[in-house]
Amino acid sequence: MPNVRTQVGIVGAGPAGLVLSHLLYLRGIDSVVLENRSRQYVEERVRAGVLEQGTVDLLAEMGVGERMKKEGLVHYGIELRFLGRGHPIDFRELTGGKGITIYAQAEVLKDLNDARIATGGQVFFEVEDVSVHDFNTVQPKISYRKDGHAYELACDFIAGCDGFHGTCRPSIPHGVLTEYERVYPFGWLGILAEAPPSSEELVYCYHDHGFALLSMRTPQIGRLYLQCKPDEDIAEWSDDRIWHELQVRLASTGWKLAEGPVLQKGVTGMRSFLVDPMQYGRLFLAGDSAHIVPPTGAKGLNLAVADVQVLARGFDKFYKTGDHTLLDRYSQICLRRIWKVQRFSWWMTSMLHRFPDGTPFDQRRQIAELDYVTSSRAAATSLAENYIGLPMEWD
Ligand code: APR
Ligand code: PHB
């Protein structure tokens, strides 16, 4: 029988919701997570896979890092490829030894779900008709249906961790939130392939035909992307056509792209979006429900984790001392860093993609930018420190 009361009611069992729930558990704070999809669906959804050092450290501190440490691939750089040549950006050297870890979001979610279940966490999947109420009072409520029955969960606070299309953000009265948005005139066609990655490092490639990215999940499974139209019809892309286009864009002298069976493919649109503030009364938005970044730079999951780290500390302080100043500053603390990450994701996207209305001037400028980033230590350091993850500034 689901709880009728909890301290923090969490909507959504993605990275934001599950990390928050476990962080709260570790601080002795009770939470209930309500997710409208099945556990299997959430754990099998193919999403990002690059973890900043700060994300890795947090997951390890939370006791959910064992498999990540064993199976994750630690990378100390990326390659930028343009005009048929690759140029390494060496994070280790540029940032004093820091790197990133490749470990799929789906695996992070499996580890978090296992940890939540092992510690008696209340995570309810396949709940329906979730709606949030009274969050402008001290007794917010979440109503939902499960197995045909209607329930109401009374909470002290609600965390809206329900992604970009969730119900929490639209429940905030009109006029409270300012939205900032940029929609890009292209998307990414992504594949998961049974093909060992052809490069040790991730390759971000600028090409006349458009951007391409070589990434990976494991030493046996590659993850590759092609810039495409935002509304590209995946049915028009046979596996052969995808591999051919990847070969053309990623071509580099003395280098060969290994092919293999395509396990999954899909198209995603690209946007930059955020709301300010990320809070209204006792409803706090975290992760994709508050902001979206284009995937160039792989920041989405890391931003979600950073938000809930701030939120968990705020709740901790409130429950220990009654002091809500950290909770009151939640938006301000998060948004300062989020804007910088938005800037970085926009910058990587703008540098590496072909814009449909791009002029020859724009294209030469992009090449000059890539040339600069790969030849100036100052510029390369800027890319590296953003890629491995900026610190949170608490003041
Ligand atoms: N009721 C309950 N759950 C909901 C509702 C709803 N009305 N709407 C959405 N959800 C669930 C979704 O099914 C999803 O599991 O909320 C969860 C939100 O998870 P994500 O979309 O993964 O968002 P978040 O946890 O903020 O993580 C952001 O994950 O996939 C990425 O690109 C994204 O990397 C970014 C990161
Ligand atoms: C991925 O592996 O899915 C990935 C890697 C780097 C990115 C985006 C996505 O910038």
CSV table of C-alpha atoms and ligand atoms in Angstrom, one decimal:
chain,number,residue,atom,x,y,z
A,1,MET,CA,0.0,0.0,0.0
A,2,PRO,CA,1.7,3.3,-1.1
A,3,ASN,CA,2.5,5.9,1.6
A,4,VAL,CA,0.0,8.6,2.2
A,5,ARG,CA,2.6,11.0,3.6
A,6,THR,CA,6.2,11.7,2.9
A,7,GLN,CA,8.7,14.5,3.4
A,8,VAL,CA,9.7,15.0,-0.3
A,9,GLY,CA,7.4,13.8,-3.0
A,10,ILE,CA,9.4,13.2,-6.2
A,11,VAL,CA,7.8,13.1,-9.7
A,12,GLY,CA,9.9,11.1,-12.2
A,13,ALA,CA,12.5,8.3,-11.8
A,14,GLY,CA,15.1,9.6,-14.2
A,15,PRO,CA,18.6,10.5,-13.1
A,16,ALA,CA,17.3,13.6,-11.2
A,17,GLY,CA,14.6,11.9,-9.3
A,18,LEU,CA,16.5,8.7,-8.4
A,19,VAL,CA,19.7,10.5,-7.3
A,20,LEU,CA,17.7,13.0,-5.2
A,21,SER,CA,15.7,10.2,-3.6
A,22,HIS,CA,18.9,8.3,-2.7
A,23,LEU,CA,20.7,11.4,-1.5
A,24,LEU,CA,17.8,12.2,0.8
A,25,TYR,CA,17.7,8.6,2.1
A,26,LEU,CA,21.4,8.9,3.0
A,27,ARG,CA,20.6,12.1,5.0
A,28,GLY,CA,17.7,10.4,6.8
A,29,ILE,CA,15.0,12.2,4.8
A,30,ASP,CA,11.9,10.3,3.6
A,31,SER,CA,10.8,10.5,-0.1
A,32,VAL,CA,8.5,8.8,-2.5
A,33,VAL,CA,9.2,8.6,-6.2
A,34,LEU,CA,6.3,8.4,-8.7
A,35,GLU,CA,7.1,7.4,-12.3
A,36,ASN,CA,4.6,7.0,-15.1
A,37,ARG,CA,6.7,4.5,-17.1
A,38,SER,CA,7.7,0.9,-16.2
A,39,ARG,CA,11.1,0.2,-14.6
A,40,GLN,CA,12.1,-1.8,-17.7
A,41,TYR,CA,11.3,1.1,-20.0
A,42,VAL,CA,13.3,3.6,-18.0
A,43,GLU,CA,16.2,1.3,-17.7
A,44,GLU,CA,16.3,0.4,-21.4
A,45,ARG,CA,15.8,3.9,-22.8
A,46,VAL,CA,19.0,4.8,-24.8
A,47,ARG,CA,20.2,8.1,-23.6
A,48,ALA,CA,23.6,9.9,-22.9
A,49,GLY,CA,26.6,8.2,-21.5
A,50,VAL,CA,29.3,10.8,-20.5
A,51,LEU,CA,29.8,11.4,-16.7
A,52,GLU,CA,31.8,14.4,-15.5
A,53,GLN,CA,34.3,13.7,-12.7
A,54,GLY,CA,31.9,15.4,-10.2
A,55,THR,CA,29.1,13.1,-11.2
A,56,VAL,CA,31.3,10.1,-10.9
A,57,ASP,CA,32.5,11.2,-7.4
A,58,LEU,CA,29.0,11.8,-6.2
A,59,LEU,CA,27.7,8.4,-7.4
A,60,ALA,CA,30.7,6.7,-5.7
A,61,GLU,CA,30.1,8.6,-2.5
A,62,MET,CA,26.5,7.6,-2.5
A,63,GLY,CA,27.6,3.9,-2.7
A,64,VAL,CA,26.2,3.3,-6.2
A,65,GLY,CA,29.5,3.5,-8.0
A,66,GLU,CA,30.8,0.0,-7.8
A,67,ARG,CA,29.8,-1.2,-11.3
A,68,MET,CA,30.5,2.2,-12.8
A,69,LYS,CA,34.1,2.0,-11.5
A,70,LYS,CA,34.5,-1.6,-12.9
A,71,GLU,CA,32.7,-1.2,-16.3
A,72,GLY,CA,33.0,2.6,-17.0
A,73,LEU,CA,35.6,3.7,-19.5
A,74,VAL,CA,37.7,6.6,-18.2
A,75,HIS,CA,38.7,9.1,-20.9
A,76,TYR,CA,41.3,11.8,-20.6
A,77,GLY,CA,40.6,13.6,-23.8
A,78,ILE,CA,38.5,14.0,-27.0
A,79,GLU,CA,39.4,14.5,-30.6
A,80,LEU,CA,38.2,17.3,-32.8
A,81,ARG,CA,38.3,16.3,-36.5
A,82,PHE,CA,37.9,18.7,-39.4
A,83,LEU,CA,39.2,19.0,-42.9
A,84,GLY,CA,40.0,15.3,-42.7
A,85,ARG,CA,42.4,15.6,-39.8
A,86,GLY,CA,42.1,14.8,-36.1
A,87,HIS,CA,43.4,17.0,-33.3
A,88,PRO,CA,43.5,15.8,-29.7
A,89,ILE,CA,42.3,17.8,-26.8
A,90,ASP,CA,44.2,16.4,-23.8
A,91,PHE,CA,42.1,16.9,-20.7
A,92,ARG,CA,44.6,15.3,-18.3
A,93,GLU,CA,47.3,17.7,-19.4
A,94,LEU,CA,45.1,20.8,-19.6
A,95,THR,CA,43.1,20.3,-16.4
A,96,GLY,CA,45.7,18.8,-14.0
A,97,GLY,CA,44.8,15.2,-14.4
A,98,LYS,CA,41.0,15.3,-14.8
A,99,GLY,CA,38.8,13.2,-17.1
A,100,ILE,CA,35.3,11.9,-17.8
A,101,THR,CA,33.8,8.4,-17.6
A,102,ILE,CA,31.7,6.7,-20.3
A,103,TYR,CA,29.0,4.8,-18.6
A,104,ALA,CA,25.5,4.7,-20.1
A,105,GLN,CA,22.6,6.6,-18.3
A,106,ALA,CA,20.6,3.3,-18.4
A,107,GLU,CA,23.3,1.6,-16.3
A,108,VAL,CA,23.4,4.5,-13.9
A,109,LEU,CA,19.6,4.1,-13.5
A,110,LYS,CA,19.8,0.3,-12.9
A,111,ASP,CA,22.4,0.9,-10.2
A,112,LEU,CA,20.3,3.6,-8.6
A,113,ASN,CA,17.1,1.5,-8.7
A,114,ASP,CA,18.9,-1.4,-7.2
A,115,ALA,CA,20.3,0.8,-4.4
A,116,ARG,CA,16.8,2.3,-3.7
A,117,ILE,CA,15.2,-1.1,-3.5
A,118,ALA,CA,18.0,-2.6,-1.3
A,119,THR,CA,17.5,0.3,1.2
A,120,GLY,CA,13.7,0.1,1.3
A,121,GLY,CA,13.2,3.1,-1.0
A,122,GLN,CA,9.7,3.8,-2.3
A,123,VAL,CA,9.8,4.1,-6.0
A,124,PHE,CA,6.5,3.5,-7.8
A,125,PHE,CA,6.5,2.8,-11.5
A,126,GLU,CA,3.6,2.8,-13.9
A,127,VAL,CA,1.6,5.3,-11.9
A,128,GLU,CA,-1.0,7.3,-13.9
A,129,ASP,CA,-2.5,10.8,-13.9
A,130,VAL,CA,0.1,12.4,-11.6
A,131,SER,CA,-0.8,15.9,-10.7
A,132,VAL,CA,0.7,18.3,-8.2
A,133,HIS,CA,-1.4,20.6,-5.9
A,134,ASP,CA,-1.2,23.2,-3.1
A,135,PHE,CA,2.6,23.8,-3.6
A,136,ASN,CA,2.0,27.4,-2.7
A,137,THR,CA,1.1,26.3,0.8
A,138,VAL,CA,3.1,24.4,3.5
A,139,GLN,CA,1.1,21.2,2.7
A,140,PRO,CA,1.6,20.3,-1.0
A,141,LYS,CA,0.0,17.2,-2.4
A,142,ILE,CA,0.5,14.8,-5.3
A,143,SER,CA,-2.5,12.9,-6.6
A,144,TYR,CA,-2.1,9.9,-8.8
A,145,ARG,CA,-3.6,6.6,-9.8
A,146,LYS,CA,-2.1,3.2,-9.5
A,147,ASP,CA,-3.6,-0.2,-10.5
A,148,GLY,CA,-7.0,1.6,-11.0
A,149,HIS,CA,-7.0,3.2,-7.5
A,150,ALA,CA,-6.7,6.9,-6.8
A,151,TYR,CA,-4.2,8.1,-4.2
A,152,GLU,CA,-3.1,11.3,-2.6
A,153,LEU,CA,0.4,11.8,-1.2
A,154,ALA,CA,0.8,14.6,1.3
A,155,CYS,CA,4.4,16.1,1.3
A,156,ASP,CA,6.4,18.9,2.8
A,157,PHE,CA,8.0,19.6,-0.6
A,158,ILE,CA,7.6,18.4,-4.2
A,159,ALA,CA,10.6,17.8,-6.5
A,160,GLY,CA,9.6,18.0,-10.2
A,161,CYS,CA,12.1,15.6,-11.7
A,162,ASP,CA,9.7,14.7,-14.6
A,163,GLY,CA,11.7,15.8,-17.6
A,164,PHE,CA,11.0,18.3,-20.3
A,165,HIS,CA,7.5,16.9,-21.1
A,166,GLY,CA,6.5,16.4,-17.5
A,167,THR,CA,3.6,17.8,-15.6
A,168,CYS,CA,5.3,19.8,-12.9
A,169,ARG,CA,6.6,22.8,-14.9
A,170,PRO,CA,3.3,23.5,-16.6
A,171,SER,CA,1.5,23.3,-13.2
A,172,ILE,CA,3.3,26.5,-12.1
A,173,PRO,CA,1.0,29.5,-12.7
A,174,HIS,CA,1.5,31.5,-15.9
A,175,GLY,CA,3.8,34.4,-15.5
A,176,VAL,CA,5.9,33.0,-12.7
A,177,LEU,CA,8.6,31.5,-14.9
A,178,THR,CA,10.6,33.2,-17.6
A,179,GLU,CA,11.5,30.8,-20.4
A,180,TYR,CA,14.6,31.1,-22.5
A,181,GLU,CA,14.8,29.0,-25.6
A,182,ARG,CA,16.7,28.4,-28.8
A,183,VAL,CA,15.6,25.6,-31.2
A,184,TYR,CA,18.3,24.4,-33.6
A,185,PRO,CA,17.6,23.8,-37.3
A,186,PHE,CA,18.9,20.3,-37.2
A,187,GLY,CA,18.8,17.1,-35.1
A,188,TRP,CA,21.0,14.0,-34.4
A,189,LEU,CA,20.4,10.6,-35.9
A,190,GLY,CA,22.0,8.2,-33.4
A,191,ILE,CA,22.8,4.5,-33.6
A,192,LEU,CA,24.0,1.9,-31.2
A,193,ALA,CA,26.1,-0.6,-33.0
A,194,GLU,CA,27.8,-3.9,-32.4
A,195,ALA,CA,31.0,-2.5,-33.6
A,196,PRO,CA,34.1,-1.9,-31.5
A,197,PRO,CA,34.9,1.8,-31.3
A,198,SER,CA,37.4,2.7,-34.0
A,199,SER,CA,39.0,5.4,-31.9
A,200,GLU,CA,40.1,5.3,-28.2
A,201,GLU,CA,38.7,8.8,-27.7
A,202,LEU,CA,35.4,10.4,-28.7
A,203,VAL,CA,35.6,12.0,-32.1
A,204,TYR,CA,33.7,15.3,-32.7
A,205,CYS,CA,33.8,15.9,-36.4
A,206,TYR,CA,32.9,19.0,-38.5
A,207,HIS,CA,32.3,18.1,-42.2
A,208,ASP,CA,30.7,19.8,-45.3
A,209,HIS,CA,27.8,17.2,-45.0
A,210,GLY,CA,27.3,18.1,-41.3
A,211,PHE,CA,28.5,17.1,-37.9
A,212,ALA,CA,29.3,13.5,-36.9
A,213,LEU,CA,30.2,12.0,-33.5
A,214,LEU,CA,31.9,8.7,-32.7
A,215,SER,CA,31.2,7.7,-29.2
A,216,MET,CA,30.9,4.3,-27.4
A,217,ARG,CA,29.2,2.4,-24.6
A,218,THR,CA,31.6,-0.5,-24.1
A,219,PRO,CA,34.7,-1.9,-25.8
A,220,GLN,CA,32.3,-3.9,-28.0
A,221,ILE,CA,29.5,-1.4,-28.5
A,222,GLY,CA,29.8,1.9,-30.5
A,223,ARG,CA,27.4,4.9,-30.3
A,224,LEU,CA,27.5,7.1,-33.3
A,225,TYR,CA,25.6,10.2,-34.4
A,226,LEU,CA,25.0,12.2,-37.6
A,227,GLN,CA,23.6,15.7,-37.9
A,228,CYS,CA,20.3,15.4,-39.8
A,229,LYS,CA,17.2,17.4,-40.4
A,230,PRO,CA,15.2,18.0,-37.2
A,231,ASP,CA,12.2,16.1,-38.6
A,232,GLU,CA,14.3,13.5,-40.4
A,233,ASP,CA,12.4,10.3,-41.2
A,234,ILE,CA,14.4,7.5,-39.8
A,235,ALA,CA,12.7,5.1,-42.3
A,236,GLU,CA,14.7,6.8,-45.0
A,237,TRP,CA,17.9,5.8,-43.4
A,238,SER,CA,18.9,2.1,-44.0
A,239,ASP,CA,21.8,0.8,-42.0
A,240,ASP,CA,23.9,0.9,-45.2
A,241,ARG,CA,23.1,4.5,-45.8
A,242,ILE,CA,24.0,5.4,-42.2
A,243,TRP,CA,27.3,3.7,-42.3
A,244,HIS,CA,28.1,5.2,-45.7
A,245,GLU,CA,27.5,8.7,-44.4
A,246,LEU,CA,29.5,8.1,-41.2
A,247,GLN,CA,32.4,6.8,-43.4
A,248,VAL,CA,32.2,10.0,-45.5
A,249,ARG,CA,32.1,12.5,-42.6
A,250,LEU,CA,34.5,10.8,-40.3
A,251,ALA,CA,37.1,9.9,-43.0
A,252,SER,CA,40.7,10.7,-42.1
A,253,THR,CA,43.9,9.5,-43.6
A,254,GLY,CA,45.2,6.3,-42.3
A,255,TRP,CA,42.1,5.7,-40.2
A,256,LYS,CA,39.2,3.2,-40.8
A,257,LEU,CA,35.8,3.2,-39.2
A,258,ALA,CA,34.7,-0.3,-38.2
A,259,GLU,CA,31.1,-1.2,-39.0
A,260,GLY,CA,28.8,-3.7,-37.4
A,261,PRO,CA,25.1,-4.6,-36.9
A,262,VAL,CA,22.9,-1.7,-35.9
A,263,LEU,CA,21.2,-2.5,-32.6
A,264,GLN,CA,19.0,0.6,-32.2
A,265,LYS,CA,18.5,3.9,-34.1
A,266,GLY,CA,16.6,7.1,-33.6
A,267,VAL,CA,16.4,10.8,-34.3
A,268,THR,CA,16.4,13.6,-31.6
A,269,GLY,CA,15.8,17.3,-32.0
A,270,MET,CA,18.1,19.8,-30.5
A,271,ARG,CA,17.2,22.8,-28.2
A,272,SER,CA,18.6,25.0,-25.5
A,273,PHE,CA,15.9,25.8,-22.9
A,274,LEU,CA,15.7,26.9,-19.4
A,275,VAL,CA,13.3,28.5,-16.9
A,276,ASP,CA,14.1,31.1,-14.3
A,277,PRO,CA,13.4,30.6,-11.4
A,278,MET,CA,13.4,26.8,-11.0
A,279,GLN,CA,11.1,27.0,-7.9
A,280,TYR,CA,7.7,28.2,-7.0
A,281,GLY,CA,6.5,27.9,-3.4
A,282,ARG,CA,7.3,24.3,-2.3
A,283,LEU,CA,7.7,22.9,-5.8
A,284,PHE,CA,11.3,22.6,-7.0
A,285,LEU,CA,12.1,21.8,-10.6
A,286,ALA,CA,15.3,19.8,-11.3
A,287,GLY,CA,17.0,18.3,-14.4
A,288,ASP,CA,15.3,18.3,-17.8
A,289,SER,CA,12.0,19.7,-16.3
A,290,ALA,CA,13.9,23.0,-15.8
A,291,HIS,CA,16.4,23.0,-18.6
A,292,ILE,CA,17.5,21.2,-21.8
A,293,VAL,CA,20.9,21.5,-23.5
A,294,PRO,CA,21.8,20.3,-27.0
A,295,PRO,CA,23.7,17.1,-26.6
A,296,THR,CA,27.0,18.4,-28.1
A,297,GLY,CA,29.2,18.2,-24.9
A,298,ALA,CA,27.0,15.7,-23.1
A,299,LYS,CA,25.8,17.8,-20.3
A,300,GLY,CA,22.2,16.9,-19.7
A,301,LEU,CA,22.6,14.1,-17.2
A,302,ASN,CA,25.4,15.9,-15.4
A,303,LEU,CA,23.3,19.1,-15.0
A,304,ALA,CA,20.4,17.0,-13.6
A,305,VAL,CA,22.8,15.5,-11.0
A,306,ALA,CA,24.2,18.9,-10.1
A,307,ASP,CA,20.7,20.3,-9.5
A,308,VAL,CA,19.7,17.6,-7.1
A,309,GLN,CA,22.9,17.9,-5.2
A,310,VAL,CA,22.1,21.5,-4.4
A,311,LEU,CA,18.5,20.5,-3.6
A,312,ALA,CA,19.4,17.7,-1.3
A,313,ARG,CA,21.7,20.0,0.7
A,314,GLY,CA,18.9,22.5,1.0
A,315,PHE,CA,16.5,19.9,2.3
A,316,ASP,CA,19.1,18.6,4.7
A,317,LYS,CA,19.7,22.0,6.1
A,318,PHE,CA,16.0,22.7,6.5
A,319,TYR,CA,15.3,19.4,8.3
A,320,LYS,CA,18.3,19.6,10.5
A,321,THR,CA,18.0,23.3,11.5
A,322,GLY,CA,14.7,24.8,10.1
A,323,ASP,CA,16.9,27.1,8.1
A,324,HIS,CA,15.5,27.5,4.5
A,325,THR,CA,18.0,30.0,3.2
A,326,LEU,CA,19.7,27.4,1.0
A,327,LEU,CA,16.4,26.2,-0.4
A,328,ASP,CA,15.5,29.8,-1.1
A,329,ARG,CA,18.7,30.2,-3.0
A,330,TYR,CA,18.3,26.9,-5.0
A,331,SER,CA,17.5,28.6,-8.3
A,332,GLN,CA,20.2,31.2,-8.0
A,333,ILE,CA,22.9,28.7,-7.1
A,334,CYS,CA,21.9,26.3,-9.9
A,335,LEU,CA,21.3,28.9,-12.6
A,336,ARG,CA,24.6,30.5,-12.3
A,337,ARG,CA,26.3,27.3,-13.3
A,338,ILE,CA,23.5,26.2,-15.7
A,339,TRP,CA,23.9,29.3,-17.8
A,340,LYS,CA,27.6,28.6,-18.2
A,341,VAL,CA,26.8,25.0,-19.2
A,342,GLN,CA,24.2,26.4,-21.6
A,343,ARG,CA,26.8,28.6,-23.1
A,344,PHE,CA,29.3,25.7,-23.5
A,345,SER,CA,26.7,23.4,-25.1
A,346,TRP,CA,25.5,26.2,-27.5
A,347,TRP,CA,29.2,27.0,-28.3
A,348,MET,CA,30.1,23.4,-29.1
A,349,THR,CA,26.9,23.0,-31.1
A,350,SER,CA,27.5,26.2,-33.1
A,351,MET,CA,31.1,25.4,-33.8
A,352,LEU,CA,30.6,21.9,-35.0
A,353,HIS,CA,27.3,21.8,-37.0
A,354,ARG,CA,26.5,23.0,-40.5
A,355,PHE,CA,23.7,25.6,-40.3
A,356,PRO,CA,21.2,25.4,-43.2
A,357,ASP,CA,21.5,29.2,-43.7
A,358,GLY,CA,25.2,29.3,-43.1
A,359,THR,CA,27.2,31.4,-45.6
A,360,PRO,CA,30.7,30.6,-46.8
A,361,PHE,CA,31.8,33.3,-44.3
A,362,ASP,CA,30.2,31.3,-41.5
A,363,GLN,CA,31.8,28.1,-42.6
A,364,ARG,CA,35.3,29.6,-42.8
A,365,ARG,CA,34.8,31.2,-39.4
A,366,GLN,CA,33.9,27.7,-38.0
A,367,ILE,CA,37.1,26.3,-39.4
A,368,ALA,CA,39.0,29.2,-37.9
A,369,GLU,CA,37.4,28.5,-34.6
A,370,LEU,CA,38.3,24.8,-34.7
A,371,ASP,CA,41.8,25.7,-35.8
A,372,TYR,CA,42.1,28.2,-32.9
A,373,VAL,CA,40.8,25.7,-30.3
A,374,THR,CA,43.1,23.0,-31.4
A,375,SER,CA,46.2,25.2,-31.6
A,376,SER,CA,45.9,27.6,-28.7
A,377,ARG,CA,46.5,26.2,-25.3
A,378,ALA,CA,44.3,28.9,-23.7
A,379,ALA,CA,41.4,28.0,-26.0
A,380,ALA,CA,41.9,24.2,-25.6
A,381,THR,CA,42.0,24.7,-21.8
A,382,SER,CA,38.7,26.5,-21.9
A,383,LEU,CA,37.1,23.6,-23.8
A,384,ALA,CA,38.7,21.0,-21.5
A,385,GLU,CA,37.6,22.7,-18.2
A,386,ASN,CA,34.0,23.0,-19.4
A,387,TYR,CA,33.9,19.4,-20.7
A,388,ILE,CA,35.2,17.8,-17.6
A,389,GLY,CA,32.7,19.9,-15.6
A,390,LEU,CA,32.7,23.3,-14.0
A,391,PRO,CA,32.6,23.6,-10.2
A,392,MET,CA,29.4,24.6,-8.4
A,393,GLU,CA,29.7,28.1,-6.9
A,394,TRP,CA,27.7,28.2,-3.7
A,395,ASP,CA,28.0,31.9,-2.9
B,1,APR,N1,4.4,11.6,-14.0
B,1,APR,C1,5.4,10.8,-13.6
B,1,APR,N2,6.6,10.6,-14.2
B,1,APR,C2,6.8,11.4,-15.3
B,1,APR,C3,5.8,12.2,-15.8
B,1,APR,C4,4.6,12.3,-15.1
B,1,APR,N3,3.6,13.1,-15.6
B,1,APR,N4,6.3,12.8,-16.9
B,1,APR,C5,7.5,12.3,-17.1
B,1,APR,N5,7.9,11.4,-16.2
B,1,APR,C6,9.1,10.7,-16.0
B,1,APR,C7,9.7,10.2,-17.3
B,1,APR,O1,9.1,9.0,-17.7
B,1,APR,C8,11.2,10.0,-16.9
B,1,APR,O2,11.4,8.7,-16.5
B,1,APR,O3,10.1,11.5,-15.5
B,1,APR,C9,11.4,11.0,-15.8
B,1,APR,C10,12.3,12.1,-16.2
B,1,APR,O4,13.5,11.6,-16.5
B,1,APR,P1,14.5,12.3,-17.6
B,1,APR,O5,13.8,12.7,-18.8
B,1,APR,O6,15.6,11.3,-17.8
B,1,APR,O7,15.0,13.6,-16.9
B,1,APR,P2,16.0,13.9,-15.7
B,1,APR,O8,15.9,12.9,-14.6
B,1,APR,O9,15.9,15.4,-15.5
B,1,APR,O10,17.5,13.6,-16.4
B,1,APR,C11,18.0,14.4,-17.4
B,1,APR,O11,18.4,12.5,-18.6
B,1,APR,O12,17.9,11.5,-20.6
B,1,APR,C12,18.4,12.5,-20.0
B,1,APR,O13,18.9,14.0,-21.7
B,1,APR,C13,18.5,13.8,-20.4
B,1,APR,O14,20.6,13.5,-19.8
B,1,APR,C14,19.5,14.2,-19.4
B,1,APR,C15,19.0,13.7,-18.2
B,2,PHB,C1,27.0,9.6,-26.2
B,2,PHB,O1,27.8,8.8,-26.1
B,2,PHB,O2,25.8,9.3,-26.3
B,2,PHB,C2,27.4,11.0,-26.3
B,2,PHB,C3,28.7,11.4,-26.2
B,2,PHB,C4,29.1,12.7,-26.3
B,2,PHB,C5,28.1,13.7,-26.6
B,2,PHB,C6,26.8,13.3,-26.7
B,2,PHB,C7,26.4,12.0,-26.6
B,2,PHB,O3,28.5,14.9,-26.7
